[in-house]
mmCIF file of C-alpha atoms and ligand atoms in Angstrom:
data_model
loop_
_atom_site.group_PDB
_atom_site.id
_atom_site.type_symbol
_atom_site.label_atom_id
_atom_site.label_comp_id
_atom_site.label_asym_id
_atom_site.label_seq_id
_atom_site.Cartn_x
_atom_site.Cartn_y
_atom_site.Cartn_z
ATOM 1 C CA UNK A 2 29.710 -88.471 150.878
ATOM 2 C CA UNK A 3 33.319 -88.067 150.982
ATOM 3 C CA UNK A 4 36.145 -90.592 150.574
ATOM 4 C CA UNK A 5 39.813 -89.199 150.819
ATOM 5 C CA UNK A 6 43.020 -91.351 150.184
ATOM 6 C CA UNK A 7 46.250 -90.018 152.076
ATOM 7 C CA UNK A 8 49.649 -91.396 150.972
ATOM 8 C CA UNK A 9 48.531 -94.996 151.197
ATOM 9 C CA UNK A 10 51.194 -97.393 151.013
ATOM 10 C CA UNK A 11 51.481 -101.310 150.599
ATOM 11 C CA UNK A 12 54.405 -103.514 150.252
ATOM 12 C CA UNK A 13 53.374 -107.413 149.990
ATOM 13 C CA UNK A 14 55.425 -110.141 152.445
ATOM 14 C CA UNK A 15 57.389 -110.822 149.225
ATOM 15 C CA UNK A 16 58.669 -107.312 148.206
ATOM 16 C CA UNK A 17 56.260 -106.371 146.071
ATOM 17 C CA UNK A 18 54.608 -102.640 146.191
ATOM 18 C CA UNK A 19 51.330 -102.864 145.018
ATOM 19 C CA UNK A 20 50.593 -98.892 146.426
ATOM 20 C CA UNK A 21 53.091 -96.509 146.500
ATOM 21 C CA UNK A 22 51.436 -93.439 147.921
ATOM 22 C CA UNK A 23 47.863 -93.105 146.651
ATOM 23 C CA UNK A 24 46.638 -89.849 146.819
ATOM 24 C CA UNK A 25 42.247 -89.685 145.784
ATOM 25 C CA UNK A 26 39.459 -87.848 146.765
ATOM 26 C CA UNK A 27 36.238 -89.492 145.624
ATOM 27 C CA UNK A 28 32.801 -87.759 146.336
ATOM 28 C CA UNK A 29 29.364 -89.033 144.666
ATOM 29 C CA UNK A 30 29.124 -90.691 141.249
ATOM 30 C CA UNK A 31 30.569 -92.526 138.960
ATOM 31 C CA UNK A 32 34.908 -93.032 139.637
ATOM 32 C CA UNK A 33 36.573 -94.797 137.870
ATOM 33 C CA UNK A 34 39.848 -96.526 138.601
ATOM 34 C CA UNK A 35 41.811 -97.560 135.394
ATOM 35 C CA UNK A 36 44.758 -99.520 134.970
ATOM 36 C CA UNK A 37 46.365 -102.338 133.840
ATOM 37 C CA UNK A 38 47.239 -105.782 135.435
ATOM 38 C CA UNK A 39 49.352 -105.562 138.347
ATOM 39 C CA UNK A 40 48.728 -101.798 138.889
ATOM 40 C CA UNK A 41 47.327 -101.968 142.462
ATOM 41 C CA UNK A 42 43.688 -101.708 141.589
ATOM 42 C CA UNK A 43 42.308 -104.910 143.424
ATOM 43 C CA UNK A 44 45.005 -103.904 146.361
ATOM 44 C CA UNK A 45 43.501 -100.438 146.837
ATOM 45 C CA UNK A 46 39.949 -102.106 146.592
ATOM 46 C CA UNK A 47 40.304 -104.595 149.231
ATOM 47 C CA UNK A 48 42.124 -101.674 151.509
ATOM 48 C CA UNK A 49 38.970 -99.558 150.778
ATOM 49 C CA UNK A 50 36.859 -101.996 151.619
ATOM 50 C CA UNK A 51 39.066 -103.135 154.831
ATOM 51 C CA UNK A 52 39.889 -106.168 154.095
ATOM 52 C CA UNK A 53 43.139 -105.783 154.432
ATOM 53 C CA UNK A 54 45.768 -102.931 155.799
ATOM 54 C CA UNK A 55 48.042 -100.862 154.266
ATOM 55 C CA UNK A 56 51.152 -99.947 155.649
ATOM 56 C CA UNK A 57 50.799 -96.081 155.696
ATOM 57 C CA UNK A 58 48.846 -93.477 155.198
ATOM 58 C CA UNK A 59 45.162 -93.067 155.788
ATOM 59 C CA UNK A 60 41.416 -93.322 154.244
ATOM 60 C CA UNK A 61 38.754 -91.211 155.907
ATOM 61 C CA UNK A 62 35.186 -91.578 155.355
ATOM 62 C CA UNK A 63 33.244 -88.124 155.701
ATOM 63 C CA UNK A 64 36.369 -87.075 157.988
ATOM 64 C CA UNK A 65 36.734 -89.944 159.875
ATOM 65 C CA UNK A 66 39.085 -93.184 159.404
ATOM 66 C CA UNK A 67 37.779 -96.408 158.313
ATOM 67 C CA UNK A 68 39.864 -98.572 160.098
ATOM 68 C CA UNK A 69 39.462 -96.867 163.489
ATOM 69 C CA UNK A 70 35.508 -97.521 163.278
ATOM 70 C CA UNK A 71 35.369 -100.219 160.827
ATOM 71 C CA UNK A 72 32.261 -101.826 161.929
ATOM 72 C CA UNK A 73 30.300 -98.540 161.055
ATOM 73 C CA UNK A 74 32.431 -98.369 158.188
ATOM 74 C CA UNK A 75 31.212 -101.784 156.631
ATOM 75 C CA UNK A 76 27.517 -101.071 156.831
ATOM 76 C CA UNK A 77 27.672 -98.256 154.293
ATOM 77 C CA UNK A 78 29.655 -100.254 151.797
ATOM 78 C CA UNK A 79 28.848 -102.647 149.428
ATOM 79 C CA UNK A 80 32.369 -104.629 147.904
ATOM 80 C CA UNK A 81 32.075 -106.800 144.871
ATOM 81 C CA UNK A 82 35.076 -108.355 144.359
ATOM 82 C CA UNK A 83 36.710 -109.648 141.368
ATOM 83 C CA UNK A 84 35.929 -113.226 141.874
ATOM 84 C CA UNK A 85 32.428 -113.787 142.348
ATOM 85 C CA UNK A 86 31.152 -117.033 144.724
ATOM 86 C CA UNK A 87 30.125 -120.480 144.343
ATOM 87 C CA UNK A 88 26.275 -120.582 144.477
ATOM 88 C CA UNK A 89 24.036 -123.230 145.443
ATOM 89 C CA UNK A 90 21.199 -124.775 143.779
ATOM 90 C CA UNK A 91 18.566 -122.099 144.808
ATOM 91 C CA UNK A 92 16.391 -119.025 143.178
ATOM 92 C CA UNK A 93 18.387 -115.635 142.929
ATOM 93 C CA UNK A 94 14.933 -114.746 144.679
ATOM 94 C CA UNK A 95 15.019 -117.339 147.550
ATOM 95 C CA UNK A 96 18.814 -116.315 148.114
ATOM 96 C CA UNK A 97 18.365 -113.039 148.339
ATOM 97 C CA UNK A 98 15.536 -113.607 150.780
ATOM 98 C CA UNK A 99 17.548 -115.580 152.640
ATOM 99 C CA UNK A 100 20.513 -112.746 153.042
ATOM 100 C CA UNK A 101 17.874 -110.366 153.888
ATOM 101 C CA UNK A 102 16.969 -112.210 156.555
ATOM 102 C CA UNK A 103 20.333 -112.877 157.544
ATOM 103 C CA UNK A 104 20.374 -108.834 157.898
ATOM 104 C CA UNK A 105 17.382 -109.495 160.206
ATOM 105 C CA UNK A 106 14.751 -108.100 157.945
ATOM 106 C CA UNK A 107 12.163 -110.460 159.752
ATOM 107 C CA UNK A 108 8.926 -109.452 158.222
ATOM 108 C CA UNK A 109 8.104 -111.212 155.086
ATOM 109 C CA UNK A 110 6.690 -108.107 153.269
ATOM 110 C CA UNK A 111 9.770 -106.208 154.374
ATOM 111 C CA UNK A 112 11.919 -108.953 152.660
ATOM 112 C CA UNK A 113 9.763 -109.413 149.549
ATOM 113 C CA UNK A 114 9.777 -105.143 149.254
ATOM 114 C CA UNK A 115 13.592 -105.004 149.241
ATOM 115 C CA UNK A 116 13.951 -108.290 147.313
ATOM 116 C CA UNK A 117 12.152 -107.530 144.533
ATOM 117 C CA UNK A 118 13.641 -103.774 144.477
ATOM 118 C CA UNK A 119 17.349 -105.217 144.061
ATOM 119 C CA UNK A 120 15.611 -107.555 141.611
ATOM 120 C CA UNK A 121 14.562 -104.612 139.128
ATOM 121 C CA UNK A 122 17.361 -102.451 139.503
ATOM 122 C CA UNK A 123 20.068 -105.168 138.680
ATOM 123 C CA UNK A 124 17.184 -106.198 135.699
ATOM 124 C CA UNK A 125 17.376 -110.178 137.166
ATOM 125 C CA UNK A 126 13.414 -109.317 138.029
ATOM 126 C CA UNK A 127 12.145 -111.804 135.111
ATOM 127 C CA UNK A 128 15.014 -114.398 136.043
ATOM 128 C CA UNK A 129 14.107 -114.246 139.634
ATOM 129 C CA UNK A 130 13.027 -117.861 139.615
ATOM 130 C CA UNK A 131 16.251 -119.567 138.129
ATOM 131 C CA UNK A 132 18.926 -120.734 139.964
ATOM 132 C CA UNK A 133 21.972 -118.544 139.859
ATOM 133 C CA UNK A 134 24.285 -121.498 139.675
ATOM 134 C CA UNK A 135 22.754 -121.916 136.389
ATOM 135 C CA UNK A 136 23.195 -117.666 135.273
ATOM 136 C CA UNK A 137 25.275 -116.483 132.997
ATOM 137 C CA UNK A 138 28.504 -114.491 134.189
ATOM 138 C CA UNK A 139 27.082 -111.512 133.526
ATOM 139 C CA UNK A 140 23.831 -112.210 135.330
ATOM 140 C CA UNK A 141 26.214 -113.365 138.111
ATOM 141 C CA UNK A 142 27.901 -109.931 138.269
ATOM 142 C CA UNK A 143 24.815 -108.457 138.555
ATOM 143 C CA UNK A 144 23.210 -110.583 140.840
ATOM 144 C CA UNK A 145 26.511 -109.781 142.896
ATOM 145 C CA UNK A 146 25.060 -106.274 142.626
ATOM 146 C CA UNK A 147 21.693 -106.851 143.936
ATOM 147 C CA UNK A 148 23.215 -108.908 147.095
ATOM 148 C CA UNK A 149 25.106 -105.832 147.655
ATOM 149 C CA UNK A 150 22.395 -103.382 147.210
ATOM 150 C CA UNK A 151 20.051 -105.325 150.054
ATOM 151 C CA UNK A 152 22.374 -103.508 152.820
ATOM 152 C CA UNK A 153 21.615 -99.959 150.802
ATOM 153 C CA UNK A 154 25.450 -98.861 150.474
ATOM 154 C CA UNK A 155 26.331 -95.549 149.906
ATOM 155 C CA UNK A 156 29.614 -96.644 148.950
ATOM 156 C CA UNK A 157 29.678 -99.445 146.340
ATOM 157 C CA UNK A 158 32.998 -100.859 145.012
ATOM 158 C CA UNK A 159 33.238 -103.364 142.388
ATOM 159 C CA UNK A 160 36.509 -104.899 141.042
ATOM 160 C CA UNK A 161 37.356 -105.510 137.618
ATOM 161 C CA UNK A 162 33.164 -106.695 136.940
ATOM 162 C CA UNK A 163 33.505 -106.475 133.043
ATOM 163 C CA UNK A 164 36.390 -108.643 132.822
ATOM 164 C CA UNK A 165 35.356 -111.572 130.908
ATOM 165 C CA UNK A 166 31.293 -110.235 129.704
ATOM 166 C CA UNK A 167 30.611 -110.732 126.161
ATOM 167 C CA UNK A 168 29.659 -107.305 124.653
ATOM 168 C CA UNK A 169 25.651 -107.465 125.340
ATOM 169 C CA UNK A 170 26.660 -108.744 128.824
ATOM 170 C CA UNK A 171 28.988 -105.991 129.832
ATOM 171 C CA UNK A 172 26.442 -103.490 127.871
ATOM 172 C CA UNK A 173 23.471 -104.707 130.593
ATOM 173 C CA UNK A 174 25.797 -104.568 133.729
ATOM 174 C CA UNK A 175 27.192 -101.113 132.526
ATOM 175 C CA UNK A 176 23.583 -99.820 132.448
ATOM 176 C CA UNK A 177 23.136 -101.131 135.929
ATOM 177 C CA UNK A 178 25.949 -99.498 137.821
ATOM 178 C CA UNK A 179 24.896 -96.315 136.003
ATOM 179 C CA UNK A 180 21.705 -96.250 137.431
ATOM 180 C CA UNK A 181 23.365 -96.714 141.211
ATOM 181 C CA UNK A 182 25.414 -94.006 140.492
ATOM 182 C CA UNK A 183 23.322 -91.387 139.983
ATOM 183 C CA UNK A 184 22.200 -91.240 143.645
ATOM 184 C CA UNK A 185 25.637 -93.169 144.948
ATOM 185 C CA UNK A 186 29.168 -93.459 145.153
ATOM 186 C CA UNK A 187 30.253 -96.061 143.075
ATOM 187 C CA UNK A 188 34.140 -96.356 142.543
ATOM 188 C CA UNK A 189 34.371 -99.078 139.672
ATOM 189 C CA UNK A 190 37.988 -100.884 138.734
ATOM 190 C CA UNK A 191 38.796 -101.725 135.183
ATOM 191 C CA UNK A 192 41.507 -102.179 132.657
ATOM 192 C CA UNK A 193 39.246 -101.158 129.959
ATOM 193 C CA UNK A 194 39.564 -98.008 128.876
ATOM 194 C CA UNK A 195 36.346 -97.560 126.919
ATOM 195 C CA UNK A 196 34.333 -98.951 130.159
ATOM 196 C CA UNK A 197 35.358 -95.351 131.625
ATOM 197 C CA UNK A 198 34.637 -93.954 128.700
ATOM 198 C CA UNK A 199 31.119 -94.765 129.278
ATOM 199 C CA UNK A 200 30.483 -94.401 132.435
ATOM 200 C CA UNK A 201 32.456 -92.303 134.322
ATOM 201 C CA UNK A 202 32.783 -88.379 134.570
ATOM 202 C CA UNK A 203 36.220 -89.043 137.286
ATOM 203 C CA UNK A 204 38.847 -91.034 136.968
ATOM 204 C CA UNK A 205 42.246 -91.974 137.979
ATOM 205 C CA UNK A 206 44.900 -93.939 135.844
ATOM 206 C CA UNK A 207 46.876 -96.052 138.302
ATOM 207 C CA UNK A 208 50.275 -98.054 137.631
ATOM 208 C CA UNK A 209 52.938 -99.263 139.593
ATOM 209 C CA UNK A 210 50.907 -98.480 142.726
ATOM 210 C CA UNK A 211 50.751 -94.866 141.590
ATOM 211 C CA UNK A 212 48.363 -92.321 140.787
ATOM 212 C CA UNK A 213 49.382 -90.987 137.151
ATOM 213 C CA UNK A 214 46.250 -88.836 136.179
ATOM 214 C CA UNK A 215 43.709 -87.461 138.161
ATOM 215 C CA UNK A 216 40.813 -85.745 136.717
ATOM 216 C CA UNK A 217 37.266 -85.898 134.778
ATOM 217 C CA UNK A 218 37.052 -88.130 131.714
ATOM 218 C CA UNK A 219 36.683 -85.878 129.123
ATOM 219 C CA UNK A 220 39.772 -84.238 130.580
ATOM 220 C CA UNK A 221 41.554 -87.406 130.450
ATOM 221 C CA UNK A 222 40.953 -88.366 127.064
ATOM 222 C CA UNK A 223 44.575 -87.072 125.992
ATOM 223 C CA UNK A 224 45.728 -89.563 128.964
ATOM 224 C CA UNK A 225 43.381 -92.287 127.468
HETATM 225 P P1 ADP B 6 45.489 -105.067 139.830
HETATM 226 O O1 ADP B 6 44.218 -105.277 140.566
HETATM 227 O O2 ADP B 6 45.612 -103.696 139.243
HETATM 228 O O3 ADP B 6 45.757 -106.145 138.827
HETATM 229 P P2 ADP B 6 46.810 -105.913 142.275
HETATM 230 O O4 ADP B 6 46.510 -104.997 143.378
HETATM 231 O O5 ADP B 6 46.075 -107.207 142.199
HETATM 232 O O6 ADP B 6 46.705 -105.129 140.893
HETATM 233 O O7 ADP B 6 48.347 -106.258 142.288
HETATM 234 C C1 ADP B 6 49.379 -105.266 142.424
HETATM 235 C C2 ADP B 6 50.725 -105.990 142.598
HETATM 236 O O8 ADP B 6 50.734 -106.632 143.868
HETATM 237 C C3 ADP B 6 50.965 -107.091 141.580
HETATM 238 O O9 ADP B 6 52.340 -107.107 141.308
HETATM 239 C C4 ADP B 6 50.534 -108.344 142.299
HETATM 240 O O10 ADP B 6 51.212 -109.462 141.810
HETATM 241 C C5 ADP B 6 50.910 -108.033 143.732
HETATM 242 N N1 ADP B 6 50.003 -108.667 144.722
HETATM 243 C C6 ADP B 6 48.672 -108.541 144.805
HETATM 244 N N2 ADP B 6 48.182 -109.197 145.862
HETATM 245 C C7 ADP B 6 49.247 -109.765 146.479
HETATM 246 C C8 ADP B 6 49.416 -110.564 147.630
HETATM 247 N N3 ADP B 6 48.375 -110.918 148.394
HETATM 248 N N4 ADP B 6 50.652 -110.955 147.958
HETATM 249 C C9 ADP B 6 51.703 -110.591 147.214
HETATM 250 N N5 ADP B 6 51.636 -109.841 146.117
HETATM 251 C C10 ADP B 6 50.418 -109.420 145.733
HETATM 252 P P1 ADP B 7 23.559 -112.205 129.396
HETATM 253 O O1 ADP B 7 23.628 -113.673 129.660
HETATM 254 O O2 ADP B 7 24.201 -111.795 128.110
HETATM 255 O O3 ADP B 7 23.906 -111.364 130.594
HETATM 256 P P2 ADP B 7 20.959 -112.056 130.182
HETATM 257 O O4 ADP B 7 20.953 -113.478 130.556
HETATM 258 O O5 ADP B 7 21.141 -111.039 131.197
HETATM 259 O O6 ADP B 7 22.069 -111.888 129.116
HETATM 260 O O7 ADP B 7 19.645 -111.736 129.358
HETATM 261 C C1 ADP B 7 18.944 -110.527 129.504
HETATM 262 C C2 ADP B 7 17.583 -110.758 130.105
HETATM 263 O O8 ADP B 7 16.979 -111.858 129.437
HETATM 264 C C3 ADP B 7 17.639 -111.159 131.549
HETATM 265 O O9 ADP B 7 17.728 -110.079 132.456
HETATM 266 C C4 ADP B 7 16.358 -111.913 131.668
HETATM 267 O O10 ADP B 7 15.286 -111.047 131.859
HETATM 268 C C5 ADP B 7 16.262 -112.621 130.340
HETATM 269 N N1 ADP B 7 16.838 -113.980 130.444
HETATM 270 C C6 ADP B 7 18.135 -114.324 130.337
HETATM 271 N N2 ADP B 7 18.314 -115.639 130.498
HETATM 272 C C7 ADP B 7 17.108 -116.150 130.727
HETATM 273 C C8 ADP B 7 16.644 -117.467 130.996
HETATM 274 N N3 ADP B 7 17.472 -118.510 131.073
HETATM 275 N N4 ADP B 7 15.333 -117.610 131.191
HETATM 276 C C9 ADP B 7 14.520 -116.574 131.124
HETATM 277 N N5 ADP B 7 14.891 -115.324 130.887
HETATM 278 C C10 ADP B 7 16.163 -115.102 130.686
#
């Protein structure tokens, strides 16, 4: 898995430029993407996930452009972005089922197998019978997670998901994007610094739509 950034560019309808030539290479594990509010993090997320276009420059996918075959694109990325849905009254297991059939998973084993799979990695296994609408916001992040995790993405992105856990919160959804990074790419947004500090061996420090520091973690503590 290979993701390369090439002098991507974005200037907003009212002047502002959220990415001023963002230059990454991201391969498998845990990236993290630190900065602080207004840096272009959630502007290079949504790009990555293409949901939006940037002006210049380019982002290939194991050599080839995103844009130019998007629909392939999508199917091997799960995007969790920084405001999570409205949910209705139903069982984190019953909607999940439901999306999984949406995917056309038709068989009810098949559905039940993968269900209950996203249901123990995100931990939600033992709350798989509440309704989400009544989880906490760190059980919705994660349940976020395991609607993601039904399409099996090799590429996950997830925007700014610690913003606003309490400590034990943010502790249990750390855990859980550790464990999905181990086997994929995960490229995770924050403007905490100690959230890379724990999870990530890459990062990149972005402001002003601009890649300051480049480089592993421990490397970057001086940066820190
Ligand atoms: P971050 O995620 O790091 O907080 P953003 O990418 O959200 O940064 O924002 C980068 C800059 O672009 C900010 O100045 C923000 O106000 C501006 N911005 C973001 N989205 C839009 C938009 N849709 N239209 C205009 N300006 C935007
Ligand atoms: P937080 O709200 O801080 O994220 P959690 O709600 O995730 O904490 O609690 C951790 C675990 O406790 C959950 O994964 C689940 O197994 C169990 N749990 C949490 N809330 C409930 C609940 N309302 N009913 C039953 N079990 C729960």
């Amino acid at each position: 898995m290979s993701l390369k950034i090439n002098q991507l560019t974005k200037t907003y309808s009212n002047g502002v430029r959220a990415l001023d030539g963002i230059d990454l290479e991201i391969g498998v594990g845990m990236f993290g993407l630190l900065g602080p509010n207004g840096a272009g993090k959630s502007s290079l997320m949504r790009t990555i996930a293409t949901l939006q276009s940037a002006d210049t420059g380019s982002i290939l996918f194991n050599g080839t452009d995103i844009f130019a075959n998007q629909m392939d694109f999508r199917k091997e990325l799960g995007y969790l972005p920084q405001d999570f849905g409205v949910y209705p009254n139903l069982s984190a297991e019953e909607l999940l089922s439901y999306f999984a059939q949406l995917k056309g998973i038709s068989s009810t084993a098949d559905r039940k197998k993968i269900v209950d799979e996203v249901l123990e990695v995100t931990n939600l296994y033992a709350v798989r019978k509440k309704n989400v609408s009544g989880y906490s916001g760190g059980m919705k992040q994660r349940f976020g997670i395991a609607q993601l995790l039904l399409n099996k993405p090799k590429l996950i992105i997830v925007d700014e998901p610690t913003a606003g856990l309490d400590p034990a919160e943010r502790h249990r959804f750390l855990n859980v994007l550790r464990e999905i990074g181990t086997s994929n790419t995960v490229i995770f947004s924050t403007h905490i610094v100690d959230d890379v500090r724990e999870l990530c061996h890459e990062l990149a420090i972005v402001n002003g739509g601009r890649v300051l520091y480049r480089g592993t973690a421990q490397a970057g503590e001086e940066a820190l």
